[in-house]
XYZ file of N, CA and C in Angstrom:
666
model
N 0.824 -1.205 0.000
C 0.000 0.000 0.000
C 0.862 1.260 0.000
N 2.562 1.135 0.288
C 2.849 2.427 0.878
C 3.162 3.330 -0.873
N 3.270 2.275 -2.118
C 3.902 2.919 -2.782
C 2.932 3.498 -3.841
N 1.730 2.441 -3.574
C 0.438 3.874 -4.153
C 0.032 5.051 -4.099
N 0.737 5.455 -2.724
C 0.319 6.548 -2.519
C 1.398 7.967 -3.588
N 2.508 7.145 -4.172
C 3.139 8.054 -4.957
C 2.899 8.159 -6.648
N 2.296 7.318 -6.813
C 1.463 7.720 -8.255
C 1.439 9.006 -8.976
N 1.369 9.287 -10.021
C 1.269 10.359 -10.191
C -0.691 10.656 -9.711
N -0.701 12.024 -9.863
C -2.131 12.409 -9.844
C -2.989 12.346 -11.028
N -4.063 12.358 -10.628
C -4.488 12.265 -12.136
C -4.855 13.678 -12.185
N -5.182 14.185 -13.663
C -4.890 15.189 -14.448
C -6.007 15.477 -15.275
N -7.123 16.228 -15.028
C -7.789 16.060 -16.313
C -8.237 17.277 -17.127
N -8.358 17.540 -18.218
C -8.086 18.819 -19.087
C -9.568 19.067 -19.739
N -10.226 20.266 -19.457
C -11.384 20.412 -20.303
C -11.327 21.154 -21.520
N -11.145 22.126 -22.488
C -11.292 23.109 -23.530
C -12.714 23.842 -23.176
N -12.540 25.016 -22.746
C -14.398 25.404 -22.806
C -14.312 26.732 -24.033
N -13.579 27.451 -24.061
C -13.846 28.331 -25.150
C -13.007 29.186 -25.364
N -13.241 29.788 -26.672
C -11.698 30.926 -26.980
C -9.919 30.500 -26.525
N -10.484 29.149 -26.421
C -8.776 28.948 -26.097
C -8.848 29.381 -24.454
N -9.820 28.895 -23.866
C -9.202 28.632 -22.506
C -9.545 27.605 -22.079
N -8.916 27.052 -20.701
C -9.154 25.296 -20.722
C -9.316 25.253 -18.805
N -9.594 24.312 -18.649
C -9.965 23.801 -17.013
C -9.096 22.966 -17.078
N -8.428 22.987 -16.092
C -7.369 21.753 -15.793
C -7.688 21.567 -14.085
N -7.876 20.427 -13.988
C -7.857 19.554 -12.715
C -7.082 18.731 -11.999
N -6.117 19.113 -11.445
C -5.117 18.331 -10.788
C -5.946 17.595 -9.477
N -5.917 16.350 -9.942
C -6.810 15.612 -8.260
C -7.948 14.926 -9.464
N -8.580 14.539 -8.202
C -9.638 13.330 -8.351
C -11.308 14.170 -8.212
N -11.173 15.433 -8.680
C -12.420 16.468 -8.185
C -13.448 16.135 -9.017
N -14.650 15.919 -8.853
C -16.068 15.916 -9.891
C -16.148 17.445 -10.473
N -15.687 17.204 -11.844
C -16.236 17.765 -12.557
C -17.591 18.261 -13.599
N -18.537 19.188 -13.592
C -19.291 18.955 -14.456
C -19.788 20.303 -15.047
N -18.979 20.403 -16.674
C -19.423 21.385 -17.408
C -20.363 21.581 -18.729
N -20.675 22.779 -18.506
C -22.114 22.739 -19.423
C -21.979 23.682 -20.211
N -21.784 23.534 -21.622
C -21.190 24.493 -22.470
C -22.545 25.141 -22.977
N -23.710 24.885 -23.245
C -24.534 25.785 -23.408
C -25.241 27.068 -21.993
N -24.719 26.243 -21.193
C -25.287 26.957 -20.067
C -24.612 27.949 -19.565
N -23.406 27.493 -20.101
C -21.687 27.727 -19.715
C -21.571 28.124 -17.973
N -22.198 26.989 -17.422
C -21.674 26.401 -15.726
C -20.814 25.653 -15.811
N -19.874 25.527 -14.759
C -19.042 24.542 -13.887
C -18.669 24.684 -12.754
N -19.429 23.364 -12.392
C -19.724 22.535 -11.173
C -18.070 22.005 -10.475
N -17.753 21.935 -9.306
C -16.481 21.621 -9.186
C -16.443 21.125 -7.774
N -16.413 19.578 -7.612
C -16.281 19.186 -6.327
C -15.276 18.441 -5.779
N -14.507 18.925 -4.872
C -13.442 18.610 -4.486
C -13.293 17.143 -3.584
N -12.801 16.546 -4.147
C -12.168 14.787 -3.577
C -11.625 14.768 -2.748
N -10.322 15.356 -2.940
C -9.294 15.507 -1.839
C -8.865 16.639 -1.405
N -8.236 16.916 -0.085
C -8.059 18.125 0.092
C -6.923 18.780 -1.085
N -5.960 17.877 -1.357
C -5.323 18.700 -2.282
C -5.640 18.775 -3.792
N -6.821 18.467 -4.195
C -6.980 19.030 -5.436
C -7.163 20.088 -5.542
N -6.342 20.701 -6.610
C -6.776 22.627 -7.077
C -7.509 22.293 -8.842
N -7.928 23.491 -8.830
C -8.341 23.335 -10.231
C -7.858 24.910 -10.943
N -7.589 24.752 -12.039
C -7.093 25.861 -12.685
C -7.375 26.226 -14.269
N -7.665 27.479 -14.153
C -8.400 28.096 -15.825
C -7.434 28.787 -16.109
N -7.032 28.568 -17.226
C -5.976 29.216 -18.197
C -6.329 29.508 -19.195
N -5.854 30.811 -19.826
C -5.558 30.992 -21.091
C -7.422 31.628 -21.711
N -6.899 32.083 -22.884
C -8.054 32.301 -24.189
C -8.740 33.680 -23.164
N -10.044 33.294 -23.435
C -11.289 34.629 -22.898
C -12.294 33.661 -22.440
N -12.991 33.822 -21.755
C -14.145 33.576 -20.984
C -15.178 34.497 -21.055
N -16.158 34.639 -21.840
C -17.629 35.054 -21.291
C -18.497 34.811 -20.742
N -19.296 35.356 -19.442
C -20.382 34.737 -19.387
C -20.826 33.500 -18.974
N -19.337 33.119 -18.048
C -19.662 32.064 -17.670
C -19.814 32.420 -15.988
N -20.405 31.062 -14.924
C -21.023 30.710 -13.906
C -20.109 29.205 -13.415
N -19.221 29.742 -12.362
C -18.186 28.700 -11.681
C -18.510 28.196 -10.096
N -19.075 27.076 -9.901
C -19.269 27.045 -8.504
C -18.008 25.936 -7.687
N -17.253 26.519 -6.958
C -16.176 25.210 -6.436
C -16.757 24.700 -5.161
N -17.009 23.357 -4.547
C -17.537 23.234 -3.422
C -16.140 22.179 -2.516
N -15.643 23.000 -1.797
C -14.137 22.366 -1.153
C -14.594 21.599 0.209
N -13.891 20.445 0.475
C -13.886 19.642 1.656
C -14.076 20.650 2.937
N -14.461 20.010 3.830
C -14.604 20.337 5.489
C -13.601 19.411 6.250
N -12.516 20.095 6.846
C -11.743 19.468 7.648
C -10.807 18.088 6.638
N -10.405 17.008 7.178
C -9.709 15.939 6.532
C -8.262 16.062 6.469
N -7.504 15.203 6.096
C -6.209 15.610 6.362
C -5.742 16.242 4.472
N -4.681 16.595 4.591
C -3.834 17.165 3.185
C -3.272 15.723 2.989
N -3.064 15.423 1.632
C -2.687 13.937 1.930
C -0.783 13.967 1.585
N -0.393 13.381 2.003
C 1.654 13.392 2.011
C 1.969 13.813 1.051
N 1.166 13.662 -0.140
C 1.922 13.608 -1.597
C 1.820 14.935 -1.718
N 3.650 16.028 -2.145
C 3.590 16.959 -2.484
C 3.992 16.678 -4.153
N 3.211 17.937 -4.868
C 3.658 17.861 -6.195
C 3.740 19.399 -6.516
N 4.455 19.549 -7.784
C 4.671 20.930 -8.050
C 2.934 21.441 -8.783
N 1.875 20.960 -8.661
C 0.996 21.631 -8.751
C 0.546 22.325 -7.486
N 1.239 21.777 -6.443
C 0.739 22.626 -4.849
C 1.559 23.661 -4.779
N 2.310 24.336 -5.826
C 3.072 25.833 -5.720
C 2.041 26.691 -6.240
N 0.441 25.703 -7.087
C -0.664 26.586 -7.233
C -1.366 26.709 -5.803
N -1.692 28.427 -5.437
C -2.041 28.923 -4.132
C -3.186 28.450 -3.677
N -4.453 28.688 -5.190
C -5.968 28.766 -4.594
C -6.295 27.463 -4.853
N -7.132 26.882 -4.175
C -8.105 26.189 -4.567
C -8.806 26.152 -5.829
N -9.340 27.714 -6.717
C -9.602 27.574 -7.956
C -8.440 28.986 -8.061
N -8.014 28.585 -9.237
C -6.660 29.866 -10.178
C -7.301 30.185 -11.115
N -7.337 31.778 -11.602
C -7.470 31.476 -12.632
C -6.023 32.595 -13.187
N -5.207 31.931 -14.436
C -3.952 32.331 -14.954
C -4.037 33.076 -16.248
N -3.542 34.022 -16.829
C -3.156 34.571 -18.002
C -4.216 34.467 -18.915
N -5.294 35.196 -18.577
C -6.650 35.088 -19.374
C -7.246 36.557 -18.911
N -8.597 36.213 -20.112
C -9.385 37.821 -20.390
C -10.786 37.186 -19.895
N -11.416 37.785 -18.887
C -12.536 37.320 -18.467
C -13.600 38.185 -18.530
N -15.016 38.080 -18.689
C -15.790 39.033 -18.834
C -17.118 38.725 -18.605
N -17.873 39.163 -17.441
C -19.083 38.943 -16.516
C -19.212 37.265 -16.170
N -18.067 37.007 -15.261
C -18.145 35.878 -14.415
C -18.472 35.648 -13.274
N -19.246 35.024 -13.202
C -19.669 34.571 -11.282
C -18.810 32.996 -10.674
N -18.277 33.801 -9.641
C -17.222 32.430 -9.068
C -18.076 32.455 -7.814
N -18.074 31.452 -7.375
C -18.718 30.922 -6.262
C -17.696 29.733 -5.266
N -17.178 29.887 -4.219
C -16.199 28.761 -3.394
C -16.771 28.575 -2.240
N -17.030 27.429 -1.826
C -17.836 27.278 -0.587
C -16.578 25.874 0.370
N -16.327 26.802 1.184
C -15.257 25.939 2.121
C -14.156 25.422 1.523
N -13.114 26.561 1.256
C -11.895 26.408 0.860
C -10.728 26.283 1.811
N -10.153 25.401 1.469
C -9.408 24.896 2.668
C -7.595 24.635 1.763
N -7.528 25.969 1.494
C -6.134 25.997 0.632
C -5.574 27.111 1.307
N -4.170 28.349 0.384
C -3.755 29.140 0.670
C -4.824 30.461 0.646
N -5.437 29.979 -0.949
C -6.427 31.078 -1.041
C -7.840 30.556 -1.404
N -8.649 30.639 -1.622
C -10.169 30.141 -2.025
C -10.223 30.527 -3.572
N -10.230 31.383 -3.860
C -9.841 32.142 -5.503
C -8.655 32.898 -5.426
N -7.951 32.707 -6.268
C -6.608 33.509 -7.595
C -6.839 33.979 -8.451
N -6.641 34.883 -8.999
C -6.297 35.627 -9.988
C -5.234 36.439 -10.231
N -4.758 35.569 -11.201
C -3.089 35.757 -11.483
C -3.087 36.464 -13.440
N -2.723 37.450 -13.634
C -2.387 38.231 -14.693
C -3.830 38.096 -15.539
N -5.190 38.649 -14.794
C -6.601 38.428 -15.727
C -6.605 39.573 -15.548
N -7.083 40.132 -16.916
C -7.702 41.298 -17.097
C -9.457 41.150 -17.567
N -10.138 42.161 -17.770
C -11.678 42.595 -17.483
C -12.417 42.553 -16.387
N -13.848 41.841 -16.047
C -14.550 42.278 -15.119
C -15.271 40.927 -14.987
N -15.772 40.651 -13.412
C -16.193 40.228 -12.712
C -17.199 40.784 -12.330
N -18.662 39.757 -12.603
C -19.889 39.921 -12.253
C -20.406 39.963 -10.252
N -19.582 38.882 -10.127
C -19.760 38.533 -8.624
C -18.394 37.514 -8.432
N -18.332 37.753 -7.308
C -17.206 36.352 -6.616
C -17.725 36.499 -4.712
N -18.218 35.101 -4.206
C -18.738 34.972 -3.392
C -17.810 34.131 -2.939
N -17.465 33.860 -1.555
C -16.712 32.956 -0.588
C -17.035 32.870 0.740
N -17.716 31.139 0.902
C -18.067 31.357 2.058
C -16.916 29.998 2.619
N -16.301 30.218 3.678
C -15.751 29.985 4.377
C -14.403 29.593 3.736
N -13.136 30.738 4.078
C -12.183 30.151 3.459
C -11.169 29.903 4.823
N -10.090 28.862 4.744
C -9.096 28.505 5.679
C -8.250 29.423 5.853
N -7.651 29.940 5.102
C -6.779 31.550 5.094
C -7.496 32.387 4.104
N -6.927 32.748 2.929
C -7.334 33.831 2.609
C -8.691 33.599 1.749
N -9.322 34.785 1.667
C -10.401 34.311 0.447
C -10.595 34.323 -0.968
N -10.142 35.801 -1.450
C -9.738 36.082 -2.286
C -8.350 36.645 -2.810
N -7.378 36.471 -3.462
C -6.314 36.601 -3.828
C -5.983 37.320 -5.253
N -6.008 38.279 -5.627
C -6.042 38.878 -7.044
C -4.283 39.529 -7.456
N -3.527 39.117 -8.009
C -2.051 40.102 -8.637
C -2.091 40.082 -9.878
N -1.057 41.168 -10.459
C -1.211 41.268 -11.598
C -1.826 41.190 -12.550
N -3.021 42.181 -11.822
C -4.259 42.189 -13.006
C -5.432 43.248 -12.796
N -5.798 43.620 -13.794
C -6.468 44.649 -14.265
C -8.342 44.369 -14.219
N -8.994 44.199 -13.263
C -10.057 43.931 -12.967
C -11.104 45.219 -12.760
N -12.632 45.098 -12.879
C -13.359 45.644 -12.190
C -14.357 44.598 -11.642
N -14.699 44.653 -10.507
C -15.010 43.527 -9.609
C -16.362 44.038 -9.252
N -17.349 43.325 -9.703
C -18.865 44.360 -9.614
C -19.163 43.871 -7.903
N -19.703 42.571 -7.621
C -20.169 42.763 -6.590
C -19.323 41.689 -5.465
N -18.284 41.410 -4.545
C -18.007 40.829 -3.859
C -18.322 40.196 -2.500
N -18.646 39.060 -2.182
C -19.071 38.472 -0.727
C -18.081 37.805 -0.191
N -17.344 37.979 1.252
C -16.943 36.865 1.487
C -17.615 36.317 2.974
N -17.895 35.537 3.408
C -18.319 35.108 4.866
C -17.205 34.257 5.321
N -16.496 34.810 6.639
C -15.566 33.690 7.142
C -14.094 33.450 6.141
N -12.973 34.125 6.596
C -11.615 34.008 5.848
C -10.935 33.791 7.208
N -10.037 33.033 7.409
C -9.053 32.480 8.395
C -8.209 33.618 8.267
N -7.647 34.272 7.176
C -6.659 35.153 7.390
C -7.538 36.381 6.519
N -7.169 36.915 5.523
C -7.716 38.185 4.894
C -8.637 37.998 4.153
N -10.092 39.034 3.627
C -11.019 38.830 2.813
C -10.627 38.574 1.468
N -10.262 39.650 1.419
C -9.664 40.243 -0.129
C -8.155 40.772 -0.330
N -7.317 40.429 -0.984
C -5.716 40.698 -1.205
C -5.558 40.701 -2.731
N -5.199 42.347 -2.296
C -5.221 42.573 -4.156
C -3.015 43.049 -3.983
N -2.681 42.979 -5.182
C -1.537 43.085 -5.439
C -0.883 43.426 -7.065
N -0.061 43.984 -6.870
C 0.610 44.585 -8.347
C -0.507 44.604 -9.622
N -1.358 45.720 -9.609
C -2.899 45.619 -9.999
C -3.564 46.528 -10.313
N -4.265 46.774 -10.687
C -4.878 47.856 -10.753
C -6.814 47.227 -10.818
N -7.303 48.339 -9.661
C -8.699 47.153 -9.448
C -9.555 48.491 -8.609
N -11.089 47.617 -9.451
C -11.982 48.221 -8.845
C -13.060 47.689 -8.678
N -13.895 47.971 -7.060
C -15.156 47.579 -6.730
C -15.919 48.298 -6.569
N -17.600 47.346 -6.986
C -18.467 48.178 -7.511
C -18.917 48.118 -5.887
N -19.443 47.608 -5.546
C -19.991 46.980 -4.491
C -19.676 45.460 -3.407
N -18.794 45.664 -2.032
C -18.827 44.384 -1.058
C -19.215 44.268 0.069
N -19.594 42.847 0.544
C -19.732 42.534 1.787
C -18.391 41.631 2.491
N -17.601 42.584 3.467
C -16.990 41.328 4.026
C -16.959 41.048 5.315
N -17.207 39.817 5.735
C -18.182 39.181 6.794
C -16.550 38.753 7.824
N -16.391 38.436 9.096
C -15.643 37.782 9.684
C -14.205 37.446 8.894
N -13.120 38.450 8.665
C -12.293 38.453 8.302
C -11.179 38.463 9.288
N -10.461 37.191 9.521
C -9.846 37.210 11.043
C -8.616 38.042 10.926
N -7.946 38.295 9.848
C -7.068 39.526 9.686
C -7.661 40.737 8.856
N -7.118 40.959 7.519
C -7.532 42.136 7.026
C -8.682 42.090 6.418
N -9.774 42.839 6.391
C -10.913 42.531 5.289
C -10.829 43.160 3.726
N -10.001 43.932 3.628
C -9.247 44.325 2.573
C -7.495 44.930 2.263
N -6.796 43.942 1.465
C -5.475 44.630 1.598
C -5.013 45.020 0.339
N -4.443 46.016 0.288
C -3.913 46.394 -1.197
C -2.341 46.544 -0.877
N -1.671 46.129 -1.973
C -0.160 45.857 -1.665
C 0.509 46.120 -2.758
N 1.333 46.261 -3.118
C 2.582 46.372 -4.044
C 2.285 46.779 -5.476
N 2.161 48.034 -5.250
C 2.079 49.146 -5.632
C 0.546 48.905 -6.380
N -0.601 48.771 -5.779
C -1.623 48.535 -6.134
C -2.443 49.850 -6.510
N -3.713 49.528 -7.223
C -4.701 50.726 -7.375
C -5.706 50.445 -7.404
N -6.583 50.524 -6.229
C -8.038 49.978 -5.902
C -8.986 51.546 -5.427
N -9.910 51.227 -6.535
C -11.215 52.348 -6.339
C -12.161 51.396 -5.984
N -12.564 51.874 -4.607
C -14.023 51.025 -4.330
C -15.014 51.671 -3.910
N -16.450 51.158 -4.184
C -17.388 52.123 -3.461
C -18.021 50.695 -3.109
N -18.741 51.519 -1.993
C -19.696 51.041 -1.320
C -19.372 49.565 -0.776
N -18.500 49.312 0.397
C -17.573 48.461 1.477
C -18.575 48.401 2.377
N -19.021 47.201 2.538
C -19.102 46.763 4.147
C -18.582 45.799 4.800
N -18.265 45.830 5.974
C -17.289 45.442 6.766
C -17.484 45.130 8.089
N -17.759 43.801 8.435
C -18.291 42.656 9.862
C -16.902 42.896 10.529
N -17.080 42.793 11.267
C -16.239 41.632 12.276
C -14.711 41.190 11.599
N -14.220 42.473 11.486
C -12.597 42.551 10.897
C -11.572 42.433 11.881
N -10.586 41.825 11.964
C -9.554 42.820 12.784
C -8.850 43.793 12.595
N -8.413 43.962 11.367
C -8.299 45.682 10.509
C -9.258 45.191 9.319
N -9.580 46.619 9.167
C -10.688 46.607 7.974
C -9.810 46.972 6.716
N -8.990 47.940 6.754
C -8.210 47.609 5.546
C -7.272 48.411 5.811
N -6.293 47.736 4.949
C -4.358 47.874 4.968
C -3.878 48.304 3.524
N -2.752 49.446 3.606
C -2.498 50.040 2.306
C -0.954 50.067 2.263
N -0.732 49.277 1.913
C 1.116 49.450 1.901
C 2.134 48.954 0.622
N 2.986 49.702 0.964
C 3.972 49.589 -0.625
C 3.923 50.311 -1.273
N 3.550 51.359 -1.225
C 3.027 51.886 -2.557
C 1.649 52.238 -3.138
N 0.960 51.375 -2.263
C -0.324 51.318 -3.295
C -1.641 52.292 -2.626
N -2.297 52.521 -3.499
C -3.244 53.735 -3.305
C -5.022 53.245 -3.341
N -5.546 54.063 -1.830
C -6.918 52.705 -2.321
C -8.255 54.093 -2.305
N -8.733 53.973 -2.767
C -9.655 55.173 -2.580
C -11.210 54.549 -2.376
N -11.969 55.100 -1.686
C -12.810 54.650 -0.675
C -14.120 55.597 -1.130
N -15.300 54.793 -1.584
C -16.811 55.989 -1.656
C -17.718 55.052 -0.782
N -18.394 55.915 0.209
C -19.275 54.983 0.573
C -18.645 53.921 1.259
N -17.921 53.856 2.835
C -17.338 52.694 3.454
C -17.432 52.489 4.925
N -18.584 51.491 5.046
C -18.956 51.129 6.747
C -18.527 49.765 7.383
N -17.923 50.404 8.400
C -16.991 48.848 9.558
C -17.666 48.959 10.557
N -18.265 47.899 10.737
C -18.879 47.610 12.045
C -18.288 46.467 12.790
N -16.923 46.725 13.539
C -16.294 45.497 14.189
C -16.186 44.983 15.261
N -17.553 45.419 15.923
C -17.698 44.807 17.616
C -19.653 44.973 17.651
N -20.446 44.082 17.929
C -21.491 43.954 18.282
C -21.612 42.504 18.519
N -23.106 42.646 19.662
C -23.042 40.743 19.919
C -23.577 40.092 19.071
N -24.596 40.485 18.403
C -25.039 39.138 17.132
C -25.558 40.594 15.852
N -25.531 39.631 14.692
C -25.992 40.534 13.455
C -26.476 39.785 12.679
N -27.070 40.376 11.385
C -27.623 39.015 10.469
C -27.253 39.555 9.391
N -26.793 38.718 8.467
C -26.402 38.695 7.341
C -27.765 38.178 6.337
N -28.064 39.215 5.485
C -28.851 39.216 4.642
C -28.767 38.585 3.168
């Protein structure tokens, strides 16, 4: 039994459009729907990530649903130098809804060198961070996160803007902008942070419309 466990992983590759592709490192249920243009994404093991590369994306609807608790299993591979749970890499995206429900990685979502705009990105319960965005040129219409172990949102070498967020129980920052970033946001709300937001390196965040409410005994999230 001991030497099964070094196998390679399995690997599996989708094509959805314009030259961009889903790749699945791990044993995750996949299920995509090219007229509907959903994908469904359920995680096997704790270390499967899944990752979108390349081409353009329209209009599509991504839901990842990640394990609760379990162990990480021994086997390291150079796909675990990928951060999030879902990545997405060197692509043009345009009115996408990401959805991660109990991410139990570095980050819950990545976004690594995407440019256009984001319809929604929702995260409910991530292990450290929730959202993770560098090198990239976004406008981010409406953001949720509930529950991040470490920061809500971490934007970096970027240039980014929100239309509208909620961020819920962020056990460190609920928003950070870093290295040499540029974030315009309006209309921030802000639970139960331990800083509500951090600006360093360089980077410049400008604020319309921004309420922290970080001490009361119960609240409801709508």
């Amino acid at each position: 039994s001991g030497m099964r466990d070094f196998k390679p992983k399995n690997i599996q590759e989708v094509e959805l459009e314009n030259g961009s592709h889903l790749i699945v490192y791990g044993s995750s249920d996949v299920i995509v729907n090219k007229t509907e243009k959903t994908i469904q994404l359920t995680q096997k093991h704790l270390d499967d990530r899944i990752l979108i590369k390349n081409g353009v994306l329209n209009d599509w609807s991504i839901v990842f649903n990640g394990m609760i608790g379990g162990n990480l299993s021994k086997q390291r591979f150079d796909q675990n130098l990928i951060t999030g749970c879902l990545t997405f890499i060197d692509m043009k995206i345009n009115n996408v809804n990401i959805e991660i429900n109990n991410a139990y990685c570095e980050d819950g979502v990545n976004l690594v060198r995407v440019n256009g705009n984001v319809n929604s990105i929702n995260v409910n319960n991530a292990k450290s961070d929730a959202i993770d965005i560098d090198f990239s040129k976004l406008l981010l219409n409406k953001i949720t996160v509930k529950n991040a172990g470490n920061d809500c949102v971490d934007f970096s070498f970027g240039d980014y803007q929100i239309n509208s967020s909620f961020l819920g129980n962020c056990n460190e920052k609920a928003i950070s902008v870093g290295e040499k970033s540029k974030l315009n946001a309006k209309n921030i709300s802000i639970i139960k942070s331990k800083i509500s937001a951090a600006v360093k390196d360089g980077s410049v965040l400008r604020v319309d419309n921004f309420n922290a409410i970080n001490y009361f005994r119960n609240y409801h999230v709508y």
